[in-house]
CSV table of C-alpha atoms and ligand atoms in Angstrom, one decimal:
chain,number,residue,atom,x,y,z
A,1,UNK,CA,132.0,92.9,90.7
A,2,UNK,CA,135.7,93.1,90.7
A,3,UNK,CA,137.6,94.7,93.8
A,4,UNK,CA,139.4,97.6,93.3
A,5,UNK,CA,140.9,100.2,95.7
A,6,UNK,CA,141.6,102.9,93.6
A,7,UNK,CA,140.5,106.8,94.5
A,8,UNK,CA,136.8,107.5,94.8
A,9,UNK,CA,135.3,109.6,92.5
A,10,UNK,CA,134.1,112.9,94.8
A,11,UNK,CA,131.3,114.9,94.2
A,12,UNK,CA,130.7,118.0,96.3
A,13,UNK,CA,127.3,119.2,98.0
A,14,UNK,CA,128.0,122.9,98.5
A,15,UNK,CA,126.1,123.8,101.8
A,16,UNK,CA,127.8,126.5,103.8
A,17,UNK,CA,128.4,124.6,106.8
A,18,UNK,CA,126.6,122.3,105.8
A,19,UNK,CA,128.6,120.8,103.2
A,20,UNK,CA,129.9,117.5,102.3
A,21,UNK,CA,131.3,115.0,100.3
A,22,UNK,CA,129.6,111.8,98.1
A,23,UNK,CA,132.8,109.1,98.1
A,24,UNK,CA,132.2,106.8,94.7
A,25,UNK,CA,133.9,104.0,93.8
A,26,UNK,CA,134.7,100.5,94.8
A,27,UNK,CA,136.2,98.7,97.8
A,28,UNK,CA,135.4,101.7,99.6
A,29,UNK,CA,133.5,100.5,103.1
A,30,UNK,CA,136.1,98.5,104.5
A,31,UNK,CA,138.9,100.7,104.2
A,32,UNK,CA,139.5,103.2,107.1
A,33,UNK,CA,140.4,105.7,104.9
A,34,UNK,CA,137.4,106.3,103.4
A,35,UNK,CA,136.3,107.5,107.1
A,36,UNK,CA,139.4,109.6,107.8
A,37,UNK,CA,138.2,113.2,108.6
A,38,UNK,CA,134.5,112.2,110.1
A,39,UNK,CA,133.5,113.9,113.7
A,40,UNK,CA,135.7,112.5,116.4
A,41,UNK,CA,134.0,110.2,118.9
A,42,UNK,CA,134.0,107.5,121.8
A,43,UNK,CA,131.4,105.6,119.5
A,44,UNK,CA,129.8,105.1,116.2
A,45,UNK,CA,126.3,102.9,115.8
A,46,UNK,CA,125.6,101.4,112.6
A,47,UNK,CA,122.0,101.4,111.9
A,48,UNK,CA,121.3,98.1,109.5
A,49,UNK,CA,118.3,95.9,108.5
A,50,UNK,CA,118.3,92.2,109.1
A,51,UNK,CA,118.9,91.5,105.0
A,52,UNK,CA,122.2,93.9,104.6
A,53,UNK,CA,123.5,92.9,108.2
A,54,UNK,CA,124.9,89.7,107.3
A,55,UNK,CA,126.1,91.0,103.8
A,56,UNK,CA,128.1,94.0,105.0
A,57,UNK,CA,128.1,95.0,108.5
A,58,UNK,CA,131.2,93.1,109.3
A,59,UNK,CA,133.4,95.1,106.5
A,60,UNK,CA,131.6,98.4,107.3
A,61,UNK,CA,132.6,97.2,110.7
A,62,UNK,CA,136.4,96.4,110.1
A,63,UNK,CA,136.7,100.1,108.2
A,64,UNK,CA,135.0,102.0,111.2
A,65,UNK,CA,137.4,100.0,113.9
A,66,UNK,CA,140.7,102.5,113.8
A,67,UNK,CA,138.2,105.5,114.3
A,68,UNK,CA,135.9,104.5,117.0
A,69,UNK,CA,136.5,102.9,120.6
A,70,UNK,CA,132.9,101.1,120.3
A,71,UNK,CA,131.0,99.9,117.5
A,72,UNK,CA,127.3,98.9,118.3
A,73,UNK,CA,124.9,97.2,115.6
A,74,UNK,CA,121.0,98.7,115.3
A,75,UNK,CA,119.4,95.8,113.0
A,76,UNK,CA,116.1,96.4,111.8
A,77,UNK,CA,113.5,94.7,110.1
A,78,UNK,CA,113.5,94.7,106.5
A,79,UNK,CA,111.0,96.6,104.3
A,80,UNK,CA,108.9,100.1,103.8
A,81,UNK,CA,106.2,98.2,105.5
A,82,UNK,CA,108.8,99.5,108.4
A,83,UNK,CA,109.6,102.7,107.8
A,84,UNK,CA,107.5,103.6,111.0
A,85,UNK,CA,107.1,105.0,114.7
A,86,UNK,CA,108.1,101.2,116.0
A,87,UNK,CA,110.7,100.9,114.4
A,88,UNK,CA,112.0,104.0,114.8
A,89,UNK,CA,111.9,103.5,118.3
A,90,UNK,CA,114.1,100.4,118.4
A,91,UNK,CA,117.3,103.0,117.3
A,92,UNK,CA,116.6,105.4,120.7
A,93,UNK,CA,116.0,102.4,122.4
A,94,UNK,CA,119.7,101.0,121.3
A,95,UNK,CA,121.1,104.6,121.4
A,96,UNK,CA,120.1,104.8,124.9
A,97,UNK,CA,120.8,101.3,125.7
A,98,UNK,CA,124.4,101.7,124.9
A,99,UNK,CA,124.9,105.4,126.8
A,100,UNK,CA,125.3,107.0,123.9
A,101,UNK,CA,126.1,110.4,123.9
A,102,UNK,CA,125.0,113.6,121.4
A,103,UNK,CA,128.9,113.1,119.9
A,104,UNK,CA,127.9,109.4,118.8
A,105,UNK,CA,128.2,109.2,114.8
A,106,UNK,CA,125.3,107.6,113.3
A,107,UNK,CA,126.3,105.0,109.9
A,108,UNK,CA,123.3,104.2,107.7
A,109,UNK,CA,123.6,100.9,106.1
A,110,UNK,CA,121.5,100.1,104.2
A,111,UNK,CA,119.2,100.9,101.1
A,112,UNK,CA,116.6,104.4,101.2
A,113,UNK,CA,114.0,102.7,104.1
A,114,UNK,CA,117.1,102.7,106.2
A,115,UNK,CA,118.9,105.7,105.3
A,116,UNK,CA,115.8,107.9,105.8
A,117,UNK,CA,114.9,106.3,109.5
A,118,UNK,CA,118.8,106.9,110.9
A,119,UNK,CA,118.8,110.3,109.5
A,120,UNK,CA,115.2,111.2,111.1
A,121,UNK,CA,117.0,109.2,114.3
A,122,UNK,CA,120.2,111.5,114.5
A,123,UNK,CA,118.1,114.9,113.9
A,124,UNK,CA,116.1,113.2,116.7
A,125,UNK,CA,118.6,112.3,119.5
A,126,UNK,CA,119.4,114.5,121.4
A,127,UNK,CA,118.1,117.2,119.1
A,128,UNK,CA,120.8,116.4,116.5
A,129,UNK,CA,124.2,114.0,116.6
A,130,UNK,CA,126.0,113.1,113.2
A,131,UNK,CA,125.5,110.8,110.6
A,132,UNK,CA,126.9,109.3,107.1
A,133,UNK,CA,125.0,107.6,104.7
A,134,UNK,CA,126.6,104.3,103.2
A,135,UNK,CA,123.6,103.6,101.2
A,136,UNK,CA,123.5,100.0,99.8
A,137,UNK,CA,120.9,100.3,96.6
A,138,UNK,CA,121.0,101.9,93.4
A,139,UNK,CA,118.1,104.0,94.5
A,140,UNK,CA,119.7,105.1,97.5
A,141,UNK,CA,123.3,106.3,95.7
A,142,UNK,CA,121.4,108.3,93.5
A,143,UNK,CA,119.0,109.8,95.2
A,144,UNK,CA,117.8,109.1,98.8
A,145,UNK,CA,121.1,109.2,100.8
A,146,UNK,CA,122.1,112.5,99.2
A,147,UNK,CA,120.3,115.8,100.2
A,148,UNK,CA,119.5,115.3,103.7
A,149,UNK,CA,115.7,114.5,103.2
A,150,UNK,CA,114.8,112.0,106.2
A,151,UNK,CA,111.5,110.8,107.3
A,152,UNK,CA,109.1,108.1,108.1
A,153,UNK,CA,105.6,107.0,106.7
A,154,UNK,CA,102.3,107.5,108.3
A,155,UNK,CA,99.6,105.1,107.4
A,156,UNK,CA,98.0,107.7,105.8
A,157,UNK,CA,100.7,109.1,103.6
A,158,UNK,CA,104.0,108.7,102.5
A,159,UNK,CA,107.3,110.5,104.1
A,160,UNK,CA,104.9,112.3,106.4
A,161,UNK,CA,107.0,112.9,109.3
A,162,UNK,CA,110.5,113.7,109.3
A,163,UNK,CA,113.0,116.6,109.1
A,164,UNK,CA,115.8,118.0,106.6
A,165,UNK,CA,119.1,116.8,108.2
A,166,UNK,CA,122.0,116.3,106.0
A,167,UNK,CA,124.4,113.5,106.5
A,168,UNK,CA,128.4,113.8,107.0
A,169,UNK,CA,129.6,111.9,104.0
A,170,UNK,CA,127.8,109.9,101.6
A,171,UNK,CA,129.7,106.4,101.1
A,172,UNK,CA,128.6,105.1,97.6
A,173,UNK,CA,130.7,101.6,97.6
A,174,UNK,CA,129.5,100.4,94.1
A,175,UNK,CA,130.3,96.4,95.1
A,176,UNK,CA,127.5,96.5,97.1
A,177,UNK,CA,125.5,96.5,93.6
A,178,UNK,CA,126.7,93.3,93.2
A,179,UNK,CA,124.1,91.5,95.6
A,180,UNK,CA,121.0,93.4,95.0
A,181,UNK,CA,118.0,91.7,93.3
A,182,UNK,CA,117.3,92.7,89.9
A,183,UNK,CA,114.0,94.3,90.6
A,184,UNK,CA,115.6,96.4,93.0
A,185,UNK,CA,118.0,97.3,90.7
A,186,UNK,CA,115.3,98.0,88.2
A,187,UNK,CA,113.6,100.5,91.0
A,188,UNK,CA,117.0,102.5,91.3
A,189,UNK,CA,117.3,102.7,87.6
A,190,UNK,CA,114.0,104.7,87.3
A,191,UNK,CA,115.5,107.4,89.8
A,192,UNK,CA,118.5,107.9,88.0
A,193,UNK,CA,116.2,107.9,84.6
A,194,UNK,CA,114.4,110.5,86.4
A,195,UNK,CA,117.2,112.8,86.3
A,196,UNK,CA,117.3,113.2,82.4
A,197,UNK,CA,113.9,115.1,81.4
A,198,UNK,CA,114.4,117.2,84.9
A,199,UNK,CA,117.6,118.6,84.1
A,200,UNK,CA,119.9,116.8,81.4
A,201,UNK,CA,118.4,115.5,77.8
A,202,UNK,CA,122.1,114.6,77.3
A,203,UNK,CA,122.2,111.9,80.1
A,204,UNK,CA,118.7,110.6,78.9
A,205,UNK,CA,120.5,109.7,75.8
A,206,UNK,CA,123.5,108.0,77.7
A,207,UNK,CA,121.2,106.1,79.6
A,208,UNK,CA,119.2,105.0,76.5
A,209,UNK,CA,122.7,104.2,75.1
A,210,UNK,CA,123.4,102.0,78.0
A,211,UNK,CA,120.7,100.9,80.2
A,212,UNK,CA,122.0,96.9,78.6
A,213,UNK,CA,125.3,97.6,80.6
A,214,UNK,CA,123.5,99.4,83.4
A,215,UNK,CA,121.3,96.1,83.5
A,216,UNK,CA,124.0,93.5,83.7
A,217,UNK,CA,125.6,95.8,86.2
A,218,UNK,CA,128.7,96.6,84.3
A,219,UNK,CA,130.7,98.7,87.3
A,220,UNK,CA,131.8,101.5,84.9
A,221,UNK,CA,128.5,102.0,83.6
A,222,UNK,CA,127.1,102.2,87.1
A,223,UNK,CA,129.7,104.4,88.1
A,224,UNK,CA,129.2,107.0,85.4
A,225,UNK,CA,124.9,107.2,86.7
A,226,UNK,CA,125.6,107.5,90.4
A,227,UNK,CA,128.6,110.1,89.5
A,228,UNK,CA,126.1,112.3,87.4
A,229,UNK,CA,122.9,111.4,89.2
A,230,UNK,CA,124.4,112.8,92.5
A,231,UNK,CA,126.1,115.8,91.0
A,232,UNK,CA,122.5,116.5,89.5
A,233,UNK,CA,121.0,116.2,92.6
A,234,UNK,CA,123.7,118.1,93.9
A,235,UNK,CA,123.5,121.1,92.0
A,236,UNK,CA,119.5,121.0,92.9
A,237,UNK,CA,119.9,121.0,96.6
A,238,UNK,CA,122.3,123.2,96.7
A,239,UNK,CA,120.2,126.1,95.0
A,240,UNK,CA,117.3,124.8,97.7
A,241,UNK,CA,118.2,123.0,100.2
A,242,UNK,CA,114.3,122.7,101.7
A,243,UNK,CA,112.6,122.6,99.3
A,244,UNK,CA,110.4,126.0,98.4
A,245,UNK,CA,111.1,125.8,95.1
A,246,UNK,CA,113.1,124.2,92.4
A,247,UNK,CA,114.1,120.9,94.8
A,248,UNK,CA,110.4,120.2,94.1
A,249,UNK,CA,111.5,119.1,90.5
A,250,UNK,CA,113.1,116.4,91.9
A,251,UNK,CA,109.8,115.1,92.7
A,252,UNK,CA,108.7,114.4,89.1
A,253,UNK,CA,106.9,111.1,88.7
A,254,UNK,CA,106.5,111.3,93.0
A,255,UNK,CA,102.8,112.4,93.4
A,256,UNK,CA,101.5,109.9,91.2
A,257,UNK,CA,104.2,107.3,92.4
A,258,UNK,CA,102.9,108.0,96.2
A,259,UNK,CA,99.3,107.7,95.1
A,260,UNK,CA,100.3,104.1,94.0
A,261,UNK,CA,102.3,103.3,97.0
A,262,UNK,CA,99.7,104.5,99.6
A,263,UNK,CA,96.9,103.0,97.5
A,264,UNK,CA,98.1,99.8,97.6
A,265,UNK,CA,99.4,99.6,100.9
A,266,UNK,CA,103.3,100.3,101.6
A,267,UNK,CA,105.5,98.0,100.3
A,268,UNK,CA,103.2,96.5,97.4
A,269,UNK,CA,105.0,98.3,94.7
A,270,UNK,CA,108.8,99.2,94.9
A,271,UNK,CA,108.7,103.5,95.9
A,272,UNK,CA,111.3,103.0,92.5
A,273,UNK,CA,108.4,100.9,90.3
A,274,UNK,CA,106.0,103.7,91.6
A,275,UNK,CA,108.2,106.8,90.9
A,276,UNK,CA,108.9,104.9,87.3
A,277,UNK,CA,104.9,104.2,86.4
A,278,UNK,CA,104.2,107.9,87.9
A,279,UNK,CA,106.9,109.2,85.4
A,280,UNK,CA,104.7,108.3,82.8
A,281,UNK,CA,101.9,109.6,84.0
A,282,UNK,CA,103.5,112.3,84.7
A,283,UNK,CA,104.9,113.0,81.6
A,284,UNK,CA,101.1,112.4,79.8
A,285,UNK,CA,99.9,114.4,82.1
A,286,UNK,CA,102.9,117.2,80.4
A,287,UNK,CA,101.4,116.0,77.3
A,288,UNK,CA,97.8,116.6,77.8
A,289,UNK,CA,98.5,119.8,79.1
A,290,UNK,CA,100.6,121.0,75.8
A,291,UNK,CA,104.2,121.0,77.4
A,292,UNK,CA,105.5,118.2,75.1
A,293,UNK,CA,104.8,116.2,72.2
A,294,UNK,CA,103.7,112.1,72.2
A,295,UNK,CA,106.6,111.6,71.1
A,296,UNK,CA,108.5,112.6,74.5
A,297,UNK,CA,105.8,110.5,76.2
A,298,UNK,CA,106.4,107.3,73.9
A,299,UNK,CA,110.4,107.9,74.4
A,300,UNK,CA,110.2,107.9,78.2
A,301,UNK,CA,108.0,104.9,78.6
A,302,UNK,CA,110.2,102.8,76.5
A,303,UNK,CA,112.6,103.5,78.4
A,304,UNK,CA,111.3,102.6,81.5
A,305,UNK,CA,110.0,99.5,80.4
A,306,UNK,CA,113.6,98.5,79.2
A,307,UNK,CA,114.6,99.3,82.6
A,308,UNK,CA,112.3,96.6,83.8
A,309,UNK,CA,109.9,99.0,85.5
A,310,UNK,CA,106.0,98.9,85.4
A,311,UNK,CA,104.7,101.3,82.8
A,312,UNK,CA,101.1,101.2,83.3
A,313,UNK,CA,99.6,102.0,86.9
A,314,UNK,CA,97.5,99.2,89.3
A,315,UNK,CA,93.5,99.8,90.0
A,316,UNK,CA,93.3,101.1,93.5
A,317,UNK,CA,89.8,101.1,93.5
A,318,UNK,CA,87.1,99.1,91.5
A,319,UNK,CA,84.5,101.6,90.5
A,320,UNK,CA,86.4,105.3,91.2
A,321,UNK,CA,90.3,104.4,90.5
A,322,UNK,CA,91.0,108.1,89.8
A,323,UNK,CA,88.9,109.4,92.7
A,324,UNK,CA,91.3,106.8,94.4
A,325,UNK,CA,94.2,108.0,92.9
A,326,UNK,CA,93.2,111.8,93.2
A,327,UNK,CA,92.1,111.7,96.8
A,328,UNK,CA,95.7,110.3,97.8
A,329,UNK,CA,97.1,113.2,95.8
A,330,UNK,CA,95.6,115.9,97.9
A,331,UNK,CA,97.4,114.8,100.7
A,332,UNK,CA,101.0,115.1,98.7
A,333,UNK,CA,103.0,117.5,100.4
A,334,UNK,CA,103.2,119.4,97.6
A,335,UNK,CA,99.5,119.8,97.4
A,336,UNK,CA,98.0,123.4,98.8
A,337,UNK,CA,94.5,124.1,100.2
A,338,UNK,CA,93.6,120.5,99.0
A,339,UNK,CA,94.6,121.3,95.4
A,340,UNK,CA,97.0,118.5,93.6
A,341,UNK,CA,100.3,120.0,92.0
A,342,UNK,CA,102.5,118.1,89.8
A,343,UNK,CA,106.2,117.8,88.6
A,344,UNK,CA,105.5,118.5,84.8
A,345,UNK,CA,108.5,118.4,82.2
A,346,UNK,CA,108.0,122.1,80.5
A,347,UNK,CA,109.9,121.2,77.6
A,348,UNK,CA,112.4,118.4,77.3
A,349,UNK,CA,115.5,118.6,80.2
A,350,UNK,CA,113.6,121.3,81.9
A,351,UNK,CA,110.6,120.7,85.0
A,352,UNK,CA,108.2,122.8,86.8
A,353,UNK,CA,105.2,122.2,89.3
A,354,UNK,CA,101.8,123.3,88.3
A,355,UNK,CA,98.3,122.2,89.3
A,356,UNK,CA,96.3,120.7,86.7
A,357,UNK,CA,92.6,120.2,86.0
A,358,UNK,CA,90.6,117.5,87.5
A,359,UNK,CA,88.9,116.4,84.3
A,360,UNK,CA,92.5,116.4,82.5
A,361,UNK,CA,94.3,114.7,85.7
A,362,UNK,CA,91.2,111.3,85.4
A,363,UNK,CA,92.0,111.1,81.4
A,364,UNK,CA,95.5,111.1,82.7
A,365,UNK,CA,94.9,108.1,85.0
A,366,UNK,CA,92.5,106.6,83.0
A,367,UNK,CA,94.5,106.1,80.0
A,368,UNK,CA,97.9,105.0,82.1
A,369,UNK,CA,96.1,102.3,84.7
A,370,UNK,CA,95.5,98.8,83.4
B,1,LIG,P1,115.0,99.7,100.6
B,1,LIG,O1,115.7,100.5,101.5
B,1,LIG,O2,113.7,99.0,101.1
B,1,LIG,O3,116.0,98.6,100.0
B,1,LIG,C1,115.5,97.7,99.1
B,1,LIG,C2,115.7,96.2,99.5
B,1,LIG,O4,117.0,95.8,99.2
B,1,LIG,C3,115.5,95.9,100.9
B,1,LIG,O5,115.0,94.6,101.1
B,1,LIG,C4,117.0,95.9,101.4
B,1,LIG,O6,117.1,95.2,102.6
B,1,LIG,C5,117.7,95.3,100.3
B,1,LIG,N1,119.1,95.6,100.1
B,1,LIG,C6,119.7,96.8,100.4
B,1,LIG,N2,120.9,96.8,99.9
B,1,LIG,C7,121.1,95.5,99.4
B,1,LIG,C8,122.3,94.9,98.8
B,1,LIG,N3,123.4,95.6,98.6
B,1,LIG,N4,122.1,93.6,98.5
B,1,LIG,C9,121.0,93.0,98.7
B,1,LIG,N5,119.9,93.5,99.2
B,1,LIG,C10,120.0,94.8,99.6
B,1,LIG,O7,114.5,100.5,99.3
B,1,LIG,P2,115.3,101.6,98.5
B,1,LIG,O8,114.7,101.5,97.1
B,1,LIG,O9,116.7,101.6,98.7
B,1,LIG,O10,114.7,103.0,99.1
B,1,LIG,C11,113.4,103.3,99.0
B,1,LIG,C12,113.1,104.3,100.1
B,1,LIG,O11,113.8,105.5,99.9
B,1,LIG,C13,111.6,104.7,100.2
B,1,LIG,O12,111.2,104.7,101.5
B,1,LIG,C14,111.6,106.1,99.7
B,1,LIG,O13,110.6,106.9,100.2
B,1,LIG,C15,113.0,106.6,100.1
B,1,LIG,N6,113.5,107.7,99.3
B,1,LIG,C16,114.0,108.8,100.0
B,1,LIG,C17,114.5,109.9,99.3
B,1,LIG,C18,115.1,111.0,100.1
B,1,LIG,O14,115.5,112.0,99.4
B,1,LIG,N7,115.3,110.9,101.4
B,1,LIG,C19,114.6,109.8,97.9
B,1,LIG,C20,114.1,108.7,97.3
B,1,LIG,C21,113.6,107.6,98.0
B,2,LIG,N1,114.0,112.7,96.3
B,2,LIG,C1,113.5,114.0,96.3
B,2,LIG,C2,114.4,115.0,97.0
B,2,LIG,O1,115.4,114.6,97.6
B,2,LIG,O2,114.1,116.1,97.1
């Protein structure tokens, strides 16, 4: 992807005092400029995993050097199989290690796995230092690093621990697109797809128009789906920050995508194959209970198989797959009392959460699982 310095695209995330900017363009990490304004400190940790290390902590490096008096270097293993207690651990152990103190600023680099440990790390330490998210996937630019959702897994469920914190700057550097495998590229995809029967048929139809140029990775193309996927995600958050009501939306696709990863073990499936395979189901399950027409249904999984992303869902279990499926839905955070709720699409561009019958939710999985 070509180099160019030109002005970031900026989109807003209105938050009181809580507010701050998403930086998107390109050549962005290594220039000091794009970290002129952050909270003033003696030293900044970047928090890495041992695959984005080598690819770009030395320019994130170079563009933090006029702003901090040390630099220290977390890496982490690689992987959701990680996103746990242990690893969590290893960031106090380097924060403390180094004498860092509760001014320290906190950089993210990496894709969502790392971005959601170092935010649940600086809520953490300390009871709160700063952070900024220079998020290094697809997935992550649109949706993970924005919003200030941080967490880690439990073996029993997914993003089960963790806190709202919200980052000091989001660092989108769209040349970092340029090394990410194509499945992972795919994964991201289905997040920014996600945005389109949620909240904005019109972008649906740009993505359908372009998800070719958003496949080869044409920069412009890219550009225009993180710019509109954050400012979606923007406007969401910023009408509910935590999450009691219409943030929920953003969720669509998410309980039957957790069901998947859980089921078969973290890390099987991509979170972005299992949020794209749970869209379908999700937006059956809309059909089945009279929100939208087959039609809707048949549009979105074409879509998400051109994206490259699984359209029918794994087995988790040989003789009950949708007790499988069901029992891991219970424990969903949105679930109440044990009852499943679900993102359902309304009417196209438009979400709510509802529960659903268990006789309708088993055709649901039944007719989406291989
Ligand atoms: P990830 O963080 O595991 O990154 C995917 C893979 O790509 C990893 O192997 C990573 O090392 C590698 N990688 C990252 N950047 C790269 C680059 N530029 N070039 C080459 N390789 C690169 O996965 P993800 O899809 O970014 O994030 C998924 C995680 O995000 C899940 O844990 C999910 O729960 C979380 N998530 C959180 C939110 C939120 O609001 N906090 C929203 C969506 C997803
Ligand atoms: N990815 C869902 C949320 O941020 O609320």
């Amino acid at each position: 992807m070509a180099e160019n310095t030109s002005s970031p695209v900026n989109v807003a995330i209105d938050l009181g005092d809580r507010s701050y900017d998403i930086l998107i363009g390109t050549g962005l990490m290594g220039h000091a400029q794009t970290y002129a304004g952050l909270p003033k400190a003696q030293a900044a940790v970047i928090v890495t995993n041992e695959t984005v290390a080598p690819l770009y902590e030395a320019a994130l490096r170079q563009g933090l050097q006029p702003h901090y008096a040390q630099i220290h270097t977390v890496v982490l293993p690689d992987g959701e199989s990680h996103k746990d207690w242990p690893t969590l651990n290893l960031i106090f152990d380097a924060l403390l290690a180094h004498g860092c103190d509760r001014k320290t600023v906190l950089f993210a680099l990496g894709g969502g796995v790392v971005g959601d440990m170092t935010g649940f790390a600086a809520a953490s330490y300390m009871r709160g230092v700063p952070f900024v998210q220079v998020p290094t996937t697809l997935l992550a630019q649109v949706d993970s690093s924005v919003g200030g959702k941080t967490a880690i897994n439990h073996p029993l469920g997914k993003n089960m621990i963790g806190a709202f914190y919200q980052p000091q700057r989001v660092i989108c550097d769209l040349d970092t697109l340029g090394t990410l495998p194509m499945r992972e590229l795919s994964a991201g995809l289905a997040e920014v797809i996600k945005y389109g029967p949620i909240a904005d048929m019109a972008f649906l139809d740009w993505i359908e128009a372009n998800i070719d140029a958003l496949m080869q990775r044409d920069v412009q193309a890219l550009a225009h789906a993180v710019k509109r996927s954050c400012e979606i995600k923007a406007w969401v958050v910023g009408q509910d920050e935590r999450e009691s009501g219409l943030r929920a939306i953003l969720n669509f696709g998410h309980t039957f995508g957790h069901a998947i990863e859980a089921g078969l073990g973290f890390g099987t499936w991509l979170h972005g194959e299992a949020v794209g395979c749970g869209m379908v189901m999700a937006a059956e399950l809309s059909w089945r209970l009279k929100k939208v027409d087959v039609a809707f249904v048949d549009r979105l999984r074409t879509l998400i198989e051109r994206a490259g992303l699984p359209v029918r869902g794994p087995h988790l279990h040989p003789s009950d797959n949708a007790g499988d499926y069901m029992a891991h839905m219970r424990l969903d955070k949105k679930a109440e009392a044990g009852d499943m709720k679900f993102v359902v699409i309304d009417e196209p561009g438009r979400a709510g959460v509802c529960g659903a019958p268990d006789d309708v939710v088993r055709a649901v999985i039944d007719a989406c699982c291989v």
